[in-house]
PDB file of C-alpha atoms in Angstrom:
ATOM      1  CA  MET A  30      70.874 115.979  88.225  1.00 44.00           C
ATOM      2  CA  SER A  31      74.284 117.387  90.159  1.00 45.00           C
ATOM      3  CA  THR A  32      77.309 114.979  90.773  1.00 45.00           C
ATOM      4  CA  GLU A  33      77.587 117.402  93.687  1.00 49.00           C
ATOM      5  CA  ALA A  34      74.609 115.740  95.745  1.00 47.00           C
ATOM      6  CA  ILE A  35      75.950 112.678  97.897  1.00 48.00           C
ATOM      7  CA  PRO A  36      73.427 110.884  99.809  1.00 44.00           C
ATOM      8  CA  ALA A  37      75.689 109.087 102.258  1.00 44.00           C
ATOM      9  CA  GLU A  38      76.840 110.225 105.500  1.00 43.00           C
ATOM     10  CA  LYS A  39      80.571 111.407 105.651  1.00 47.00           C
ATOM     11  CA  PRO A  40      82.297 109.716 108.521  1.00 46.00           C
ATOM     12  CA  LYS A  41      82.232 111.065 111.576  1.00 51.00           C
ATOM     13  CA  ARG A  42      85.554 113.295 112.316  1.00 57.00           C
ATOM     14  CA  ASN A  43      85.319 113.547 115.708  1.00 60.00           C
ATOM     15  CA  TYR A  44      84.840 109.104 116.027  1.00 64.00           C
ATOM     16  CA  ASN A  45      87.627 108.886 113.313  1.00 65.00           C
ATOM     17  CA  ALA A  46      90.049 111.228 115.209  1.00 69.00           C
ATOM     18  CA  LEU A  47      88.969 109.399 118.429  1.00 75.00           C
ATOM     19  CA  PHE A  48      89.614 106.101 117.303  1.00 75.00           C
ATOM     20  CA  GLY A  49      93.172 106.827 115.561  1.00 75.00           C
ATOM     21  CA  LEU A  50      94.365 108.289 118.837  1.00 83.00           C
ATOM     22  CA  THR A  51      93.397 105.289 120.715  1.00 85.00           C
ATOM     23  CA  LEU A  52      95.276 103.109 117.861  1.00 85.00           C
ATOM     24  CA  LEU A  53      98.249 105.092 118.467  1.00 88.00           C
ATOM     25  CA  GLY A  54      98.099 105.323 121.983  1.00 90.00           C
ATOM     26  CA  LEU A  55      97.506 101.240 121.651  1.00 88.00           C
ATOM     27  CA  LEU A  56     100.882 101.005 119.621  1.00 89.00           C
ATOM     28  CA  LEU A  57     102.663 103.234 121.954  1.00 92.00           C
ATOM     29  CA  LEU A  58     101.939 101.197 125.006  1.00 93.00           C
ATOM     30  CA  MET A  59     102.866  98.030 122.888  1.00 91.00           C
ATOM     31  CA  TRP A  60     105.959  99.991 122.179  1.00 92.00           C
ATOM     32  CA  VAL A  61     106.629 100.496 125.716  1.00 92.00           C
ATOM     33  CA  ILE A  62     105.811  96.881 127.141  1.00 92.00           C
ATOM     34  CA  LEU A  63     107.950  95.263 124.545  1.00 91.00           C
ATOM     35  CA  ALA A  64     110.701  97.337 125.276  1.00 91.00           C
ATOM     36  CA  VAL A  65     110.746  96.891 128.757  1.00 91.00           C
ATOM     37  CA  ALA A  66     110.316  92.920 128.261  1.00 89.00           C
ATOM     38  CA  THR A  67     113.039  92.872 125.815  1.00 88.00           C
ATOM     39  CA  PRO A  68     116.324  95.276 125.562  1.00 84.00           C
ATOM     40  CA  SER A  69     116.642  94.625 121.826  1.00 89.00           C
ATOM     41  CA  PHE A  70     113.219  95.820 120.884  1.00 90.00           C
ATOM     42  CA  ALA A  71     114.146  99.298 121.293  1.00 88.00           C
ATOM     43  CA  SER A  72     117.376  98.815 119.489  1.00 90.00           C
ATOM     44  CA  ALA A  73     117.742 101.259 116.054  1.00 88.00           C
ATOM     45  CA  LEU A  74     118.377  98.049 114.344  1.00 89.00           C
ATOM     46  CA  ASN A  75     115.109  96.621 115.252  1.00 90.00           C
ATOM     47  CA  ILE A  76     113.401  99.629 114.929  1.00 90.00           C
ATOM     48  CA  THR A  77     114.408 100.198 111.616  1.00 90.00           C
ATOM     49  CA  ASN A  78     113.571  96.519 110.761  1.00 89.00           C
ATOM     50  CA  LEU A  79     110.222  96.957 112.031  1.00 90.00           C
ATOM     51  CA  LEU A  80     109.479 100.275 109.913  1.00 91.00           C
ATOM     52  CA  ARG A  81     110.670  98.382 107.201  1.00 89.00           C
ATOM     53  CA  GLN A  82     108.401  95.564 107.868  1.00 87.00           C
ATOM     54  CA  GLY A  83     105.443  97.582 108.536  1.00 91.00           C
ATOM     55  CA  SER A  84     105.718  99.780 105.274  1.00 94.00           C
ATOM     56  CA  LEU A  85     104.959  97.382 102.732  1.00 95.00           C
ATOM     57  CA  ILE A  86     101.673  96.280 104.522  1.00 95.00           C
ATOM     58  CA  ALA A  87     100.604  99.820 105.254  1.00 96.00           C
ATOM     59  CA  ILE A  88     101.032 100.791 101.417  1.00 97.00           C
ATOM     60  CA  LEU A  89      98.973  97.929 100.548  1.00 96.00           C
ATOM     61  CA  ALA A  90      96.228  98.087 103.390  1.00 96.00           C
ATOM     62  CA  VAL A  91      95.684 101.777 102.220  1.00 97.00           C
ATOM     63  CA  GLY A  92      94.681 100.470  98.821  1.00 97.00           C
ATOM     64  CA  GLN A  93      92.345  97.905 100.129  1.00 97.00           C
ATOM     65  CA  THR A  94      90.824 100.561 102.141  1.00 96.00           C
ATOM     66  CA  PHE A  95      89.392 102.208  99.205  1.00 97.00           C
ATOM     67  CA  VAL A  96      87.985  98.930  98.012  1.00 97.00           C
ATOM     68  CA  ILE A  97      86.426  98.277 101.232  1.00 96.00           C
ATOM     69  CA  ILE A  98      84.647 101.738 101.793  1.00 96.00           C
ATOM     70  CA  THR A  99      82.976 100.569  98.476  1.00 96.00           C
ATOM     71  CA  GLY A 100      81.837  97.748  99.990  1.00 93.00           C
ATOM     72  CA  GLY A 101      84.104  95.404  98.104  1.00 96.00           C
ATOM     73  CA  ILE A 102      87.079  93.143  98.565  1.00 95.00           C
ATOM     74  CA  ASP A 103      90.492  92.405  97.012  1.00 97.00           C
ATOM     75  CA  LEU A 104      91.824  89.220  97.469  1.00 95.00           C
ATOM     76  CA  SER A 105      93.974  89.499  94.740  1.00 96.00           C
ATOM     77  CA  VAL A 106      96.661  92.062  96.269  1.00 97.00           C
ATOM     78  CA  GLY A 107      99.132  89.720  97.903  1.00 95.00           C
ATOM     79  CA  ALA A 108      99.394  87.686  94.174  1.00 97.00           C
ATOM     80  CA  ILE A 109      99.763  91.373  92.455  1.00 97.00           C
ATOM     81  CA  VAL A 110     102.470  92.161  94.916  1.00 97.00           C
ATOM     82  CA  GLY A 111     104.473  88.424  93.676  1.00 96.00           C
ATOM     83  CA  PHE A 112     103.357  88.932  90.179  1.00 97.00           C
ATOM     84  CA  ALA A 113     104.942  92.741  90.235  1.00 97.00           C
ATOM     85  CA  THR A 114     108.076  91.258  91.836  1.00 97.00           C
ATOM     86  CA  VAL A 115     108.521  89.060  88.423  1.00 97.00           C
ATOM     87  CA  ILE A 116     107.831  91.678  86.134  1.00 97.00           C
ATOM     88  CA  VAL A 117     109.909  94.342  87.342  1.00 97.00           C
ATOM     89  CA  ALA A 118     112.575  91.463  87.640  1.00 97.00           C
ATOM     90  CA  LEU A 119     112.416  90.590  84.043  1.00 96.00           C
ATOM     91  CA  LEU A 120     112.048  94.206  82.730  1.00 97.00           C
ATOM     92  CA  ILE A 121     115.357  95.075  84.531  1.00 96.00           C
ATOM     93  CA  ASN A 122     117.350  91.996  83.571  1.00 96.00           C
ATOM     94  CA  ALA A 123     116.269  92.613  79.944  1.00 95.00           C
ATOM     95  CA  GLY A 124     117.929  95.969  80.115  1.00 93.00           C
ATOM     96  CA  TRP A 125     115.335  98.399  80.877  1.00 95.00           C
ATOM     97  CA  PRO A 126     116.177 101.277  82.510  1.00 96.00           C
ATOM     98  CA  VAL A 127     115.244 101.137  86.380  1.00 95.00           C
ATOM     99  CA  TRP A 128     112.502 104.244  86.271  1.00 96.00           C
ATOM    100  CA  ILE A 129     110.743 102.492  82.987  1.00 97.00           C
ATOM    101  CA  ALA A 130     110.623  98.671  84.348  1.00 97.00           C
ATOM    102  CA  VAL A 131     109.139 100.443  87.512  1.00 97.00           C
ATOM    103  CA  LEU A 132     106.167 102.341  85.388  1.00 97.00           C
ATOM    104  CA  ALA A 133     105.571  99.578  83.647  1.00 98.00           C
ATOM    105  CA  THR A 134     105.158  97.336  86.441  1.00 98.00           C
ATOM    106  CA  LEU A 135     102.747  99.779  88.201  1.00 98.00           C
ATOM    107  CA  LEU A 136     100.641 100.265  84.812  1.00 98.00           C
ATOM    108  CA  VAL A 137     100.509  96.250  84.896  1.00 98.00           C
ATOM    109  CA  GLY A 138      98.628  96.840  88.325  1.00 97.00           C
ATOM    110  CA  VAL A 139      96.434  99.620  86.807  1.00 98.00           C
ATOM    111  CA  ALA A 140      95.687  97.175  84.296  1.00 98.00           C
ATOM    112  CA  ILE A 141      94.414  94.274  86.484  1.00 98.00           C
ATOM    113  CA  GLY A 142      92.395  96.708  88.532  1.00 98.00           C
ATOM    114  CA  LEU A 143      90.465  97.513  85.311  1.00 98.00           C
ATOM    115  CA  PHE A 144      90.027  94.033  84.657  1.00 98.00           C
ATOM    116  CA  HIS A 145      88.403  93.811  88.572  1.00 98.00           C
ATOM    117  CA  GLY A 146      86.179  96.792  87.649  1.00 97.00           C
ATOM    118  CA  PHE A 147      85.235  95.270  84.330  1.00 97.00           C
ATOM    119  CA  GLY A 148      84.405  92.116  85.995  1.00 97.00           C
ATOM    120  CA  ILE A 149      81.985  93.403  88.605  1.00 97.00           C
ATOM    121  CA  VAL A 150      80.613  96.544  86.753  1.00 96.00           C
ATOM    122  CA  ARG A 151      80.112  94.977  82.975  1.00 96.00           C
ATOM    123  CA  MET A 152      79.980  91.178  84.055  1.00 96.00           C
ATOM    124  CA  GLY A 153      78.320  91.530  87.617  1.00 95.00           C
ATOM    125  CA  LEU A 154      80.655  89.452  89.099  1.00 96.00           C
ATOM    126  CA  PRO A 155      80.986  89.735  93.092  1.00 96.00           C
ATOM    127  CA  PRO A 156      84.181  91.280  94.191  1.00 96.00           C
ATOM    128  CA  PHE A 157      84.872  88.256  96.034  1.00 95.00           C
ATOM    129  CA  ILE A 158      85.086  86.041  93.088  1.00 96.00           C
ATOM    130  CA  ILE A 159      86.543  87.825  90.593  1.00 97.00           C
ATOM    131  CA  THR A 160      89.626  89.046  92.677  1.00 97.00           C
ATOM    132  CA  LEU A 161      89.936  85.456  94.176  1.00 96.00           C
ATOM    133  CA  ALA A 162      90.081  84.175  90.508  1.00 96.00           C
ATOM    134  CA  THR A 163      92.700  86.857  89.511  1.00 97.00           C
ATOM    135  CA  MET A 164      94.769  85.813  92.859  1.00 96.00           C
ATOM    136  CA  THR A 165      94.836  82.351  91.675  1.00 95.00           C
ATOM    137  CA  SER A 166      95.587  82.702  88.205  1.00 96.00           C
ATOM    138  CA  LEU A 167      98.264  85.457  88.977  1.00 96.00           C
ATOM    139  CA  ARG A 168      99.894  82.955  90.764  1.00 94.00           C
ATOM    140  CA  GLY A 169      99.974  80.300  88.087  1.00 95.00           C
ATOM    141  CA  ILE A 170     101.004  82.646  85.419  1.00 96.00           C
ATOM    142  CA  GLY A 171     103.667  83.841  87.706  1.00 95.00           C
ATOM    143  CA  LEU A 172     105.353  80.396  87.952  1.00 95.00           C
ATOM    144  CA  LEU A 173     104.709  79.532  84.252  1.00 95.00           C
ATOM    145  CA  MET A 174     106.746  82.740  83.469  1.00 95.00           C
ATOM    146  CA  THR A 175     109.363  81.576  85.763  1.00 94.00           C
ATOM    147  CA  ASN A 176     109.317  77.808  85.434  1.00 92.00           C
ATOM    148  CA  GLY A 177     108.725  77.985  89.141  1.00 88.00           C
ATOM    149  CA  ASN A 178     111.964  79.508  89.684  1.00 90.00           C
ATOM    150  CA  SER A 179     113.178  82.795  91.528  1.00 93.00           C
ATOM    151  CA  ILE A 180     114.687  85.774  89.223  1.00 94.00           C
ATOM    152  CA  SER A 181     117.872  87.381  90.689  1.00 94.00           C
ATOM    153  CA  ILE A 182     117.366  91.244  89.896  1.00 94.00           C
ATOM    154  CA  ASN A 183     121.156  92.510  88.105  1.00 91.00           C
ATOM    155  CA  SER A 184     120.711  95.976  89.286  1.00 89.00           C
ATOM    156  CA  ASP A 185     122.773  96.933  92.410  1.00 90.00           C
ATOM    157  CA  THR A 186     121.159 100.386  92.105  1.00 90.00           C
ATOM    158  CA  PHE A 187     117.596  99.192  92.208  1.00 92.00           C
ATOM    159  CA  GLN A 188     118.274  96.641  95.344  1.00 91.00           C
ATOM    160  CA  ALA A 189     120.109  99.810  97.146  1.00 90.00           C
ATOM    161  CA  PHE A 190     116.964 101.623  97.496  1.00 90.00           C
ATOM    162  CA  SER A 191     115.097  99.827  99.663  1.00 87.00           C
ATOM    163  CA  ARG A 192     118.554  98.993 102.449  1.00 86.00           C
ATOM    164  CA  GLY A 193     118.811 103.108 102.497  1.00 88.00           C
ATOM    165  CA  SER A 194     117.676 105.830 104.499  1.00 87.00           C
ATOM    166  CA  LEU A 195     117.077 109.581 105.090  1.00 90.00           C
ATOM    167  CA  LEU A 196     117.368 111.349 108.339  1.00 88.00           C
ATOM    168  CA  GLY A 197     117.979 107.792 110.074  1.00 85.00           C
ATOM    169  CA  ILE A 198     114.356 106.590 108.467  1.00 89.00           C
ATOM    170  CA  PRO A 199     114.169 103.924 105.757  1.00 93.00           C
ATOM    171  CA  TYR A 200     113.517 104.962 102.605  1.00 94.00           C
ATOM    172  CA  LEU A 201     110.712 102.225 102.447  1.00 94.00           C
ATOM    173  CA  PHE A 202     108.762 104.336 105.356  1.00 94.00           C
ATOM    174  CA  TRP A 203     109.326 107.187 103.290  1.00 95.00           C
ATOM    175  CA  MET A 204     107.106 105.383 100.624  1.00 96.00           C
ATOM    176  CA  VAL A 205     104.658 104.994 103.095  1.00 96.00           C
ATOM    177  CA  ILE A 206     104.392 108.994 103.593  1.00 96.00           C
ATOM    178  CA  VAL A 207     104.704 109.566 100.012  1.00 96.00           C
ATOM    179  CA  VAL A 208     101.638 107.227  99.491  1.00 97.00           C
ATOM    180  CA  ALA A 209      99.477 108.362 102.780  1.00 96.00           C
ATOM    181  CA  LEU A 210      99.505 111.918 101.911  1.00 96.00           C
ATOM    182  CA  PRO A 211      97.984 112.044  98.537  1.00 97.00           C
ATOM    183  CA  SER A 212      95.838 109.408  99.465  1.00 97.00           C
ATOM    184  CA  TYR A 213      94.449 111.310 102.646  1.00 95.00           C
ATOM    185  CA  VAL A 214      93.628 114.725 100.528  1.00 96.00           C
ATOM    186  CA  PHE A 215      92.079 112.092  98.111  1.00 96.00           C
ATOM    187  CA  LEU A 216      89.697 110.015 100.077  1.00 95.00           C
ATOM    188  CA  HIS A 217      88.704 113.269 102.667  1.00 92.00           C
ATOM    189  CA  HIS A 218      89.371 116.128 100.987  1.00 94.00           C
ATOM    190  CA  THR A 219      88.071 115.501  97.193  1.00 95.00           C
ATOM    191  CA  ARG A 220      84.513 114.769  95.688  1.00 95.00           C
ATOM    192  CA  TRP A 221      85.794 111.258  94.103  1.00 95.00           C
ATOM    193  CA  GLY A 222      86.729 110.474  98.164  1.00 94.00           C
ATOM    194  CA  ARG A 223      83.349 111.406  99.063  1.00 94.00           C
ATOM    195  CA  TYR A 224      81.671 108.868  96.105  1.00 96.00           C
ATOM    196  CA  LEU A 225      83.552 106.076  97.531  1.00 96.00           C
ATOM    197  CA  PHE A 226      81.799 106.700 100.750  1.00 95.00           C
ATOM    198  CA  SER A 227      78.487 107.082  99.056  1.00 95.00           C
ATOM    199  CA  VAL A 228      78.766 103.989  96.899  1.00 96.00           C
ATOM    200  CA  GLY A 229      79.631 102.093  99.959  1.00 94.00           C
ATOM    201  CA  SER A 230      76.741 103.501 102.076  1.00 92.00           C
ATOM    202  CA  ASN A 231      74.132 102.800  99.337  1.00 93.00           C
ATOM    203  CA  ALA A 232      75.163 102.346  95.764  1.00 93.00           C
ATOM    204  CA  GLU A 233      71.252 103.028  94.388  1.00 93.00           C
ATOM    205  CA  ALA A 234      71.176 106.012  96.284  1.00 94.00           C
ATOM    206  CA  ALA A 235      74.236 107.421  94.921  1.00 94.00           C
ATOM    207  CA  ARG A 236      73.193 106.494  91.484  1.00 93.00           C
ATOM    208  CA  LEU A 237      70.057 108.473  91.721  1.00 92.00           C
ATOM    209  CA  SER A 238      71.790 111.408  93.022  1.00 92.00           C
ATOM    210  CA  GLY A 239      74.147 111.719  90.198  1.00 92.00           C
ATOM    211  CA  VAL A 240      77.388 109.569  91.094  1.00 94.00           C
ATOM    212  CA  ASN A 241      78.714 107.636  88.402  1.00 96.00           C
ATOM    213  CA  VAL A 242      78.850 104.326  90.280  1.00 96.00           C
ATOM    214  CA  PRO A 243      80.665 102.239  87.636  1.00 96.00           C
ATOM    215  CA  ARG A 244      83.504 104.665  87.640  1.00 97.00           C
ATOM    216  CA  THR A 245      83.561 105.155  90.988  1.00 97.00           C
ATOM    217  CA  ILE A 246      84.138 101.099  91.599  1.00 97.00           C
ATOM    218  CA  TYR A 247      86.704 101.216  88.660  1.00 97.00           C
ATOM    219  CA  MET A 248      88.829 103.830  90.578  1.00 97.00           C
ATOM    220  CA  ALA A 249      88.516 101.839  93.685  1.00 97.00           C
ATOM    221  CA  TYR A 250      89.941  98.883  92.460  1.00 98.00           C
ATOM    222  CA  VAL A 251      92.520 100.504  89.929  1.00 98.00           C
ATOM    223  CA  LEU A 252      93.833 102.383  92.975  1.00 98.00           C
ATOM    224  CA  SER A 253      94.229  98.860  95.009  1.00 97.00           C
ATOM    225  CA  GLY A 254      96.002  97.259  92.137  1.00 97.00           C
ATOM    226  CA  LEU A 255      98.321 100.491  91.627  1.00 98.00           C
ATOM    227  CA  TYR A 256      99.216 100.206  95.396  1.00 98.00           C
ATOM    228  CA  ALA A 257      99.883  96.574  95.335  1.00 97.00           C
ATOM    229  CA  ALA A 258     102.346  96.642  92.238  1.00 98.00           C
ATOM    230  CA  PHE A 259     104.370  99.345  94.111  1.00 98.00           C
ATOM    231  CA  VAL A 260     104.750  97.318  96.836  1.00 97.00           C
ATOM    232  CA  GLY A 261     105.590  94.671  94.287  1.00 97.00           C
ATOM    233  CA  VAL A 262     108.201  97.072  93.235  1.00 97.00           C
ATOM    234  CA  LEU A 263     109.439  97.914  96.908  1.00 96.00           C
ATOM    235  CA  LEU A 264     109.519  94.182  97.977  1.00 96.00           C
ATOM    236  CA  ALA A 265     111.455  93.123  94.603  1.00 96.00           C
ATOM    237  CA  SER A 266     114.242  95.625  95.562  1.00 95.00           C
ATOM    238  CA  ARG A 267     114.275  94.621  99.540  1.00 93.00           C
ATOM    239  CA  ILE A 268     114.678  91.013  98.491  1.00 93.00           C
ATOM    240  CA  GLY A 269     116.511  91.555  95.148  1.00 93.00           C
ATOM    241  CA  ILE A 270     114.496  88.853  93.458  1.00 94.00           C
ATOM    242  CA  GLY A 271     111.414  88.260  91.284  1.00 94.00           C
ATOM    243  CA  ASN A 272     109.045  85.188  92.625  1.00 94.00           C
ATOM    244  CA  PRO A 273     105.280  85.179  92.077  1.00 94.00           C
ATOM    245  CA  THR A 274     105.001  83.023  95.456  1.00 92.00           C
ATOM    246  CA  GLN A 275     105.884  86.489  97.232  1.00 91.00           C
ATOM    247  CA  GLY A 276     103.279  88.311  98.666  1.00 89.00           C
ATOM    248  CA  ASP A 277     101.508  85.235  99.969  1.00 88.00           C
ATOM    249  CA  THR A 278      99.059  85.900 102.819  1.00 86.00           C
ATOM    250  CA  TYR A 279      99.557  89.832 102.098  1.00 92.00           C
ATOM    251  CA  GLU A 280      96.149  90.282 100.991  1.00 92.00           C
ATOM    252  CA  LEU A 281      94.883  88.929 104.242  1.00 89.00           C
ATOM    253  CA  GLN A 282      97.401  91.025 106.296  1.00 90.00           C
ATOM    254  CA  ALA A 283      95.971  94.032 104.494  1.00 94.00           C
ATOM    255  CA  ILE A 284      92.657  93.225 104.848  1.00 92.00           C
ATOM    256  CA  ALA A 285      93.485  92.893 108.774  1.00 89.00           C
ATOM    257  CA  SER A 286      95.393  96.045 108.633  1.00 92.00           C
ATOM    258  CA  SER A 287      92.476  97.931 107.506  1.00 93.00           C
ATOM    259  CA  VAL A 288      89.750  96.551 109.463  1.00 90.00           C
ATOM    260  CA  ILE A 289      91.905  96.967 112.771  1.00 88.00           C
ATOM    261  CA  GLY A 290      92.169 100.461 111.723  1.00 89.00           C
ATOM    262  CA  GLY A 291      88.897 101.017 111.907  1.00 86.00           C
ATOM    263  CA  THR A 292      87.576 100.304 108.267  1.00 90.00           C
ATOM    264  CA  SER A 293      84.034  98.589 108.296  1.00 89.00           C
ATOM    265  CA  LEU A 294      83.747  95.386 106.188  1.00 87.00           C
ATOM    266  CA  PHE A 295      80.139  96.591 105.402  1.00 87.00           C
ATOM    267  CA  GLY A 296      81.343  99.785 103.822  1.00 89.00           C
ATOM    268  CA  ALA A 297      80.982 103.574 103.933  1.00 87.00           C
ATOM    269  CA  ILE A 298      83.403 103.798 106.851  1.00 88.00           C
ATOM    270  CA  GLY A 299      86.984 104.361 106.726  1.00 90.00           C
ATOM    271  CA  SER A 300      90.424 106.455 106.805  1.00 92.00           C
ATOM    272  CA  VAL A 301      93.835 106.506 105.501  1.00 94.00           C
ATOM    273  CA  HIS A 302      95.656 107.048 108.949  1.00 91.00           C
ATOM    274  CA  GLY A 303      93.723 104.121 110.690  1.00 91.00           C
ATOM    275  CA  PRO A 304      94.876 101.277 108.275  1.00 93.00           C
ATOM    276  CA  LEU A 305      98.619 102.707 108.551  1.00 94.00           C
ATOM    277  CA  ILE A 306      98.559 102.642 112.486  1.00 91.00           C
ATOM    278  CA  GLY A 307      96.772  99.075 112.180  1.00 91.00           C
ATOM    279  CA  SER A 308      99.448  97.744 109.845  1.00 93.00           C
ATOM    280  CA  PHE A 309     102.246  98.839 112.555  1.00 93.00           C
ATOM    281  CA  ILE A 310     100.150  97.096 115.224  1.00 91.00           C
ATOM    282  CA  LEU A 311     100.066  93.702 113.385  1.00 89.00           C
ATOM    283  CA  SER A 312     104.016  94.471 112.620  1.00 91.00           C
ATOM    284  CA  THR A 313     104.705  95.104 116.146  1.00 90.00           C
ATOM    285  CA  ILE A 314     103.111  92.025 117.560  1.00 87.00           C
ATOM    286  CA  ASN A 315     104.724  89.854 114.633  1.00 87.00           C
ATOM    287  CA  ASN A 316     108.055  91.262 115.893  1.00 88.00           C
ATOM    288  CA  GLY A 317     107.605  91.201 119.414  1.00 88.00           C
ATOM    289  CA  ALA A 318     106.353  87.848 119.439  1.00 86.00           C
ATOM    290  CA  ASN A 319     109.545  86.633 117.671  1.00 86.00           C
ATOM    291  CA  LEU A 320     111.857  88.704 119.706  1.00 87.00           C
ATOM    292  CA  LEU A 321     110.036  86.843 122.816  1.00 86.00           C
ATOM    293  CA  ASN A 322     110.381  83.463 121.299  1.00 85.00           C
ATOM    294  CA  VAL A 323     106.823  83.387 120.821  1.00 81.00           C
ATOM    295  CA  ASN A 324     105.280  80.463 118.582  1.00 78.00           C
ATOM    296  CA  THR A 325     104.653  81.921 115.249  1.00 75.00           C
ATOM    297  CA  PHE A 326     101.101  80.346 115.561  1.00 78.00           C
ATOM    298  CA  TRP A 327      99.643  82.530 118.375  1.00 79.00           C
ATOM    299  CA  GLN A 328     100.813  85.537 115.989  1.00 75.00           C
ATOM    300  CA  ARG A 329      97.879  84.439 113.753  1.00 77.00           C
ATOM    301  CA  VAL A 330      95.717  83.604 116.810  1.00 83.00           C
ATOM    302  CA  ILE A 331      96.224  87.156 118.306  1.00 79.00           C
ATOM    303  CA  THR A 332      95.547  88.868 114.870  1.00 75.00           C
ATOM    304  CA  GLY A 333      92.368  86.847 114.150  1.00 79.00           C
ATOM    305  CA  MET A 334      91.277  87.773 117.543  1.00 82.00           C
ATOM    306  CA  LEU A 335      91.466  91.664 116.861  1.00 76.00           C
ATOM    307  CA  ILE A 336      89.487  90.788 113.683  1.00 76.00           C
ATOM    308  CA  ILE A 337      86.740  89.426 115.560  1.00 83.00           C
ATOM    309  CA  VAL A 338      86.762  91.940 118.500  1.00 80.00           C
ATOM    310  CA  ILE A 339      86.847  95.024 116.164  1.00 75.00           C
ATOM    311  CA  VAL A 340      84.605  93.788 113.524  1.00 75.00           C
ATOM    312  CA  TYR A 341      81.896  92.932 116.308  1.00 79.00           C
ATOM    313  CA  PHE A 342      82.161  96.192 118.120  1.00 75.00           C
ATOM    314  CA  ASP A 343      81.521  97.749 114.072  1.00 69.00           C
ATOM    315  CA  GLY A 344      78.430  95.867 114.127  1.00 70.00           C
ATOM    316  CA  LEU A 345      77.068  96.806 117.154  1.00 71.00           C
ATOM    317  CA  ARG A 346      78.170 100.654 116.606  1.00 65.00           C
ATOM    318  CA  ARG A 347      76.188 100.200 113.341  1.00 65.00           C
ATOM    319  CA  ARG A 348      73.060  98.895 114.733  1.00 67.00           C
ATOM    320  CA  GLY A 349      72.999 101.261 117.792  1.00 59.00           C
ATOM    321  CA  GLY A 350      72.858 104.267 114.971  1.00 55.00           C
ATOM    322  CA  LYS A 351      69.940 103.034 113.456  1.00 51.00           C
TER     323      LYS A 351
END
């Protein structure tokens, strides 16, 4: 059969556009309210800091979105981030050129993604289980490699990147754009992106239509691992150390950003722009709460309630479409 036959419905572009505009409007409204509530929010220093904070989670959320669209989940991305900071720190301190150290670290992320695909496709393990096991293992391996200590990175050039800016915009935010543009083209304008949606909608129907389901699953988890390793490199550049405990809870923030951005945990629905906006909504909540001296525990409560409301309405929308 032809591999061009795709059984799944493509996401409704009108709905995606409307939802994206709604999220953007919500984000802008939050910025206006916070600018009025606390003058320090609108300062150039704070906005720059907010962009840096949101950028790492934004990239992570895009990678997570690929996996969730297929109906899976990747709980290991936070651990991959921490592990990647250790790998790049060790390689740079060992005298490797920065670009080779970065490339090698990215390949480690790809290898972890391939391992996840193997566990799901060949071993028949649920995505939750295989990625949970990887999350736990990577933390332990990283701690063994560092003996539980942080590794200071001996490269001013490497660390300077995360502190620089272009046209007044931090380099870290430019990295979001570098990742988002090809990700958007891949997800919405290539057959491989359509395959992700088809597998998430009905894997068996996709297989009968000629879609290589195992390869598609491998691809989703490889991209998630690659993006997580990239975030680890950027985080190492920002903080100047390698530490396996860095990135703790990042997986939850990435999932939350993706869900807030309209990605359905049931699979087959998602976009690139939604998780990007969702990540900055979360960063704005955290940033604003800190400036207003709101207890940090309330930040988690607000995030949790947002997820519950959005998933609830997503379930209603899916049932209403049947």
